[in-house]
XYZ file of C-alpha atoms in Angstrom:
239
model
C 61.338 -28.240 21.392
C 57.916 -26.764 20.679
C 55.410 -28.326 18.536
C 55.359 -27.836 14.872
C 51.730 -26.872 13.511
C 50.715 -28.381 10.249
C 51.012 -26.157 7.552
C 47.491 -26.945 6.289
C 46.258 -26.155 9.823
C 47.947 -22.750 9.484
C 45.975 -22.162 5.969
C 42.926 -23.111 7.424
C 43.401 -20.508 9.853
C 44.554 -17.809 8.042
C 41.431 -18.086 5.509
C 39.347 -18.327 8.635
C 40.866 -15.423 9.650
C 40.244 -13.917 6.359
C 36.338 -14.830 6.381
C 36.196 -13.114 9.692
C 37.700 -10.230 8.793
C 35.626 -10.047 5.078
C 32.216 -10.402 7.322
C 32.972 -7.664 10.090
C 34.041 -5.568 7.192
C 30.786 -6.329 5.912
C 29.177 -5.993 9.271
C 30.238 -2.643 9.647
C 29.043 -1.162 6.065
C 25.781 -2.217 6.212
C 25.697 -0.795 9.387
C 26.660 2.537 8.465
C 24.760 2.530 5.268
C 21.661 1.725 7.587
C 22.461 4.546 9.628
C 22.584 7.100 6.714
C 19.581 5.516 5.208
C 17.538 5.883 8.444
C 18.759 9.746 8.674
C 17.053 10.138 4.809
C 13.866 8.108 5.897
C 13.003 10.733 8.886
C 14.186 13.399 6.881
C 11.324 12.447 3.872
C 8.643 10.973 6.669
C 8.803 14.836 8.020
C 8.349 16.468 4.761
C 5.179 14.285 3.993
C 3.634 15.284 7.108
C 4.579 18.945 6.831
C 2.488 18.055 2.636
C -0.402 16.224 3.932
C -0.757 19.173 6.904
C 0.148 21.768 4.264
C -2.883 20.463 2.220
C -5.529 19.904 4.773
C -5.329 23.639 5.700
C -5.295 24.443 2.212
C -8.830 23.107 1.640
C -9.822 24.383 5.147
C -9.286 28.054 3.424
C -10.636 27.140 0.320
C -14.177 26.184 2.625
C -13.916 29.362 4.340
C -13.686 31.655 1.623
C -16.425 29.843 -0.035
C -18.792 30.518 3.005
C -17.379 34.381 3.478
C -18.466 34.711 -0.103
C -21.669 32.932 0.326
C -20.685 30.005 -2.074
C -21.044 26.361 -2.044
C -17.233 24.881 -1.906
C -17.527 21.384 -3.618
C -14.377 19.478 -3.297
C -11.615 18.863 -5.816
C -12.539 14.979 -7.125
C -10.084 12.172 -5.595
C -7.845 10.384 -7.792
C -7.352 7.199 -5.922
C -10.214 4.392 -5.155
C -10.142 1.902 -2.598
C -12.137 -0.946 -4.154
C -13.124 -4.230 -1.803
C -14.960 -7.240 -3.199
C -18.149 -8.025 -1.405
C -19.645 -11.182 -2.888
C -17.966 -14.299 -4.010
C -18.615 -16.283 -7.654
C -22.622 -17.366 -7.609
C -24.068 -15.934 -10.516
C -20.952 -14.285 -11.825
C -21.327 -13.852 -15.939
C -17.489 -14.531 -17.712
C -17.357 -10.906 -18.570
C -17.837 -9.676 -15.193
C -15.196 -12.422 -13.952
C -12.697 -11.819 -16.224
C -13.114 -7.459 -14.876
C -12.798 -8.877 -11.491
C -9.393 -10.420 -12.028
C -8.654 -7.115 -14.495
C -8.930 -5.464 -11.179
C -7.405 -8.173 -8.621
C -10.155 -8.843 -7.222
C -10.377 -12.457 -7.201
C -11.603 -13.351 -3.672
C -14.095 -12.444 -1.464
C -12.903 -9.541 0.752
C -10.046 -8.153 -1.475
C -8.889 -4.791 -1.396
C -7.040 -2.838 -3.817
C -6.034 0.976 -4.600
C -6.844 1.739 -7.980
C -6.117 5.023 -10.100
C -9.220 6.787 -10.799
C -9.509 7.595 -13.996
C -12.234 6.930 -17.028
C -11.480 3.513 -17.693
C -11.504 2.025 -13.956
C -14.148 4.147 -13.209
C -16.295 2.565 -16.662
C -15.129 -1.309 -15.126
C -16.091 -0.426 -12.131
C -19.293 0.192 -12.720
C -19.732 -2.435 -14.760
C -18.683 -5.002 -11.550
C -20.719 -2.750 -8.608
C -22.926 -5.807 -7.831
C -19.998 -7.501 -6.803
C -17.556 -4.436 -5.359
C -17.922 -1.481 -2.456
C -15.624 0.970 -3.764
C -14.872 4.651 -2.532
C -12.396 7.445 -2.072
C -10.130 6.802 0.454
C -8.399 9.670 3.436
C -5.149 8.900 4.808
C -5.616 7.405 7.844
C -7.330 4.517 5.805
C -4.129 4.250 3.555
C -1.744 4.163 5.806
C -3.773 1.519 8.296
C -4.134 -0.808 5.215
C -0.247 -1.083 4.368
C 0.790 -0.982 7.845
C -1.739 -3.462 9.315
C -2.425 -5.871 6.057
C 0.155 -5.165 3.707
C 2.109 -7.863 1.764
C 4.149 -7.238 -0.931
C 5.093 -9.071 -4.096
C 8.685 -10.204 -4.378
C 9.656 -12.674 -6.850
C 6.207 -13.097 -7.261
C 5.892 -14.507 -3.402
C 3.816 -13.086 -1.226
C 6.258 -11.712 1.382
C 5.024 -9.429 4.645
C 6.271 -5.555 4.435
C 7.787 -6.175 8.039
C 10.773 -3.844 7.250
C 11.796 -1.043 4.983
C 14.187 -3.271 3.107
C 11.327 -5.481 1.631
C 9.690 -2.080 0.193
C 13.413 -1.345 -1.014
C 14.545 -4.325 -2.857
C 11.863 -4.208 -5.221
C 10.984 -0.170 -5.742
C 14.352 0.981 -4.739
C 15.044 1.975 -8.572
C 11.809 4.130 -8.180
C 13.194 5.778 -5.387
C 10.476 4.427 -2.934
C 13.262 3.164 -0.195
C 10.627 2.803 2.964
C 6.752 1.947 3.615
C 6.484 5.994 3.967
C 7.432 6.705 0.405
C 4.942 3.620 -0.430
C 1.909 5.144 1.179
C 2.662 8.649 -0.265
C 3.244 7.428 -3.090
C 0.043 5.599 -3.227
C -2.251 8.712 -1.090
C -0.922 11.045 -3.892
C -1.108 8.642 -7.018
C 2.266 9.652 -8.103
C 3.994 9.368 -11.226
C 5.268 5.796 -9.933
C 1.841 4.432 -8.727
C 1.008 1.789 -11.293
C 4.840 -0.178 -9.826
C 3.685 0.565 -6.181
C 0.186 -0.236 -6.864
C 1.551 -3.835 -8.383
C 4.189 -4.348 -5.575
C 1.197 -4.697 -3.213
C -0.462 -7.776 -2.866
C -4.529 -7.471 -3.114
C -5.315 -6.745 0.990
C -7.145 -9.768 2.310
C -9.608 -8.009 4.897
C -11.486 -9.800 6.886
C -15.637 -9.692 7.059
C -16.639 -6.463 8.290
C -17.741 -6.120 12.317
C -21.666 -5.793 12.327
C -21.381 -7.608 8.774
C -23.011 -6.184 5.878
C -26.465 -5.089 5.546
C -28.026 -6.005 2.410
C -25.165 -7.225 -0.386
C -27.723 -7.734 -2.877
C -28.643 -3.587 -3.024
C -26.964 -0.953 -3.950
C -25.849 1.473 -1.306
C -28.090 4.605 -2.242
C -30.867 2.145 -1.682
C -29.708 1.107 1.447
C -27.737 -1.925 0.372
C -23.744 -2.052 0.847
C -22.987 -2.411 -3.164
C -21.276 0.321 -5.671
C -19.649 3.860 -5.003
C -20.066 5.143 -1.082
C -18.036 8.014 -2.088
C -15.926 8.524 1.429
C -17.984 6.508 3.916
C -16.059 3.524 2.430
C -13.492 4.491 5.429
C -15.636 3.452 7.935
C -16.380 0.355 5.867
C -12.305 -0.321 5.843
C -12.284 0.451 9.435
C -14.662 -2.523 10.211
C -13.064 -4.837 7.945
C -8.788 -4.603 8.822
């Protein structure tokens, strides 16, 4: 006569068998929701290259109708800043401090996008002893997020090491991958002040070569205040 199981041993294994079944279930959506997802992702990361190629040429024709016609073409202002702290709290006046932190600035060496607009632009200048600030290209962007970038997830600082970081918090903004982030930040979209937030203030290191004179301003030489776009090459040194 065979032996007779335990019928708790046969419950045990039929909700094991359950579980199993549940997780491969589980398994096998997320897998197939991935795949979709990564189809979208290319699909979006092509039509931002197609923009930023569509706009480069664009001001490439703008220059060369300008010269045909014997004009000077002066570029369309940029409405994003990349602002980096350059000198830590000695002689720092509350008023100044308390714009620093306005602007997340709190440490020596960190970096932040900001919107440029009247009111940054007015705090800014009001901290350039303390700041390098500029107008950032793409290249610069995009280096910054992928090579530093943290974001801010239940207000931890948490590595963007996949697209699902970027998703879980800006997912309701419709910025599902680190390609919608940077576009989102390169063209200060309508969502910039949420994707501005999600990322933590860059912690760059001290720039290769160092700095030249902190104390100055840079139109006298000094590394301090609004470099306009040479602040990419400043970037450059620092990531």
């Amino acid at each position: 006569m065979g032996e007779t199981i335990p019928e708790s041993v046969l419950k045990k294994r039929a909700t094991l068998a359950e579980l199993k079944a549940k997780r491969e279930e589980h398994k096998a959506k997320i897998t197939k929701d991935r795949k979709a997802k990564r189809g979208k992702i290319f699909k979006r990361a092509e039509q931002y290259v197609k923009e930023y190629k569509a706009l480069e040429n664009d001001l490439i024709r703008q220059k060369r109708v300008a010269k045909a016609a014997g004009n000077i073409f002066v570029e369309p202002e940029s409405k994003l800043i990349v602002a980096t702290r350059i000198r830590g709290i000695i002689g720092v006046s509350p008023k100044v401090r308390k714009i620093l932190q306005l602007l997340r600035l709190r440490q020596i060496h960190n970096t932040v996008f900001l919107k440029a607009n009247k009111a940054t632009i007015n705090m800014l200048r009001l901290v350039e002893p303390f700041v390098a600030y500029g107008y950032p290209n793409l290249k610069t962007v995009r280096e910054l997020i992928y090579k530093r970038g943290f974001g801010k997830v239940n207000k931890q600082r948490i590595p963007i090491a996949d697209n699902s970081v970027v998703e879980e918090v800006l997912g309701k903004k419709d910025i599902i991958c680190v390609e919608d982030l940077i576009h989102e930040i390169y063209t200060v979209g309508p969502n910039f002040k949420a994707a501005a937030n999600f990322l933590w203030p860059f912690k760059l290191s001290s720039p290769n070569g160092g700095f030249k004179r902190k104390l100055l301003h840079f139109n006298e030489g000094g590394d301090a205040g609004n470099r306009g776009e040479k602040i990419n090459a400043l970037i450059k040194r620092m990531i």
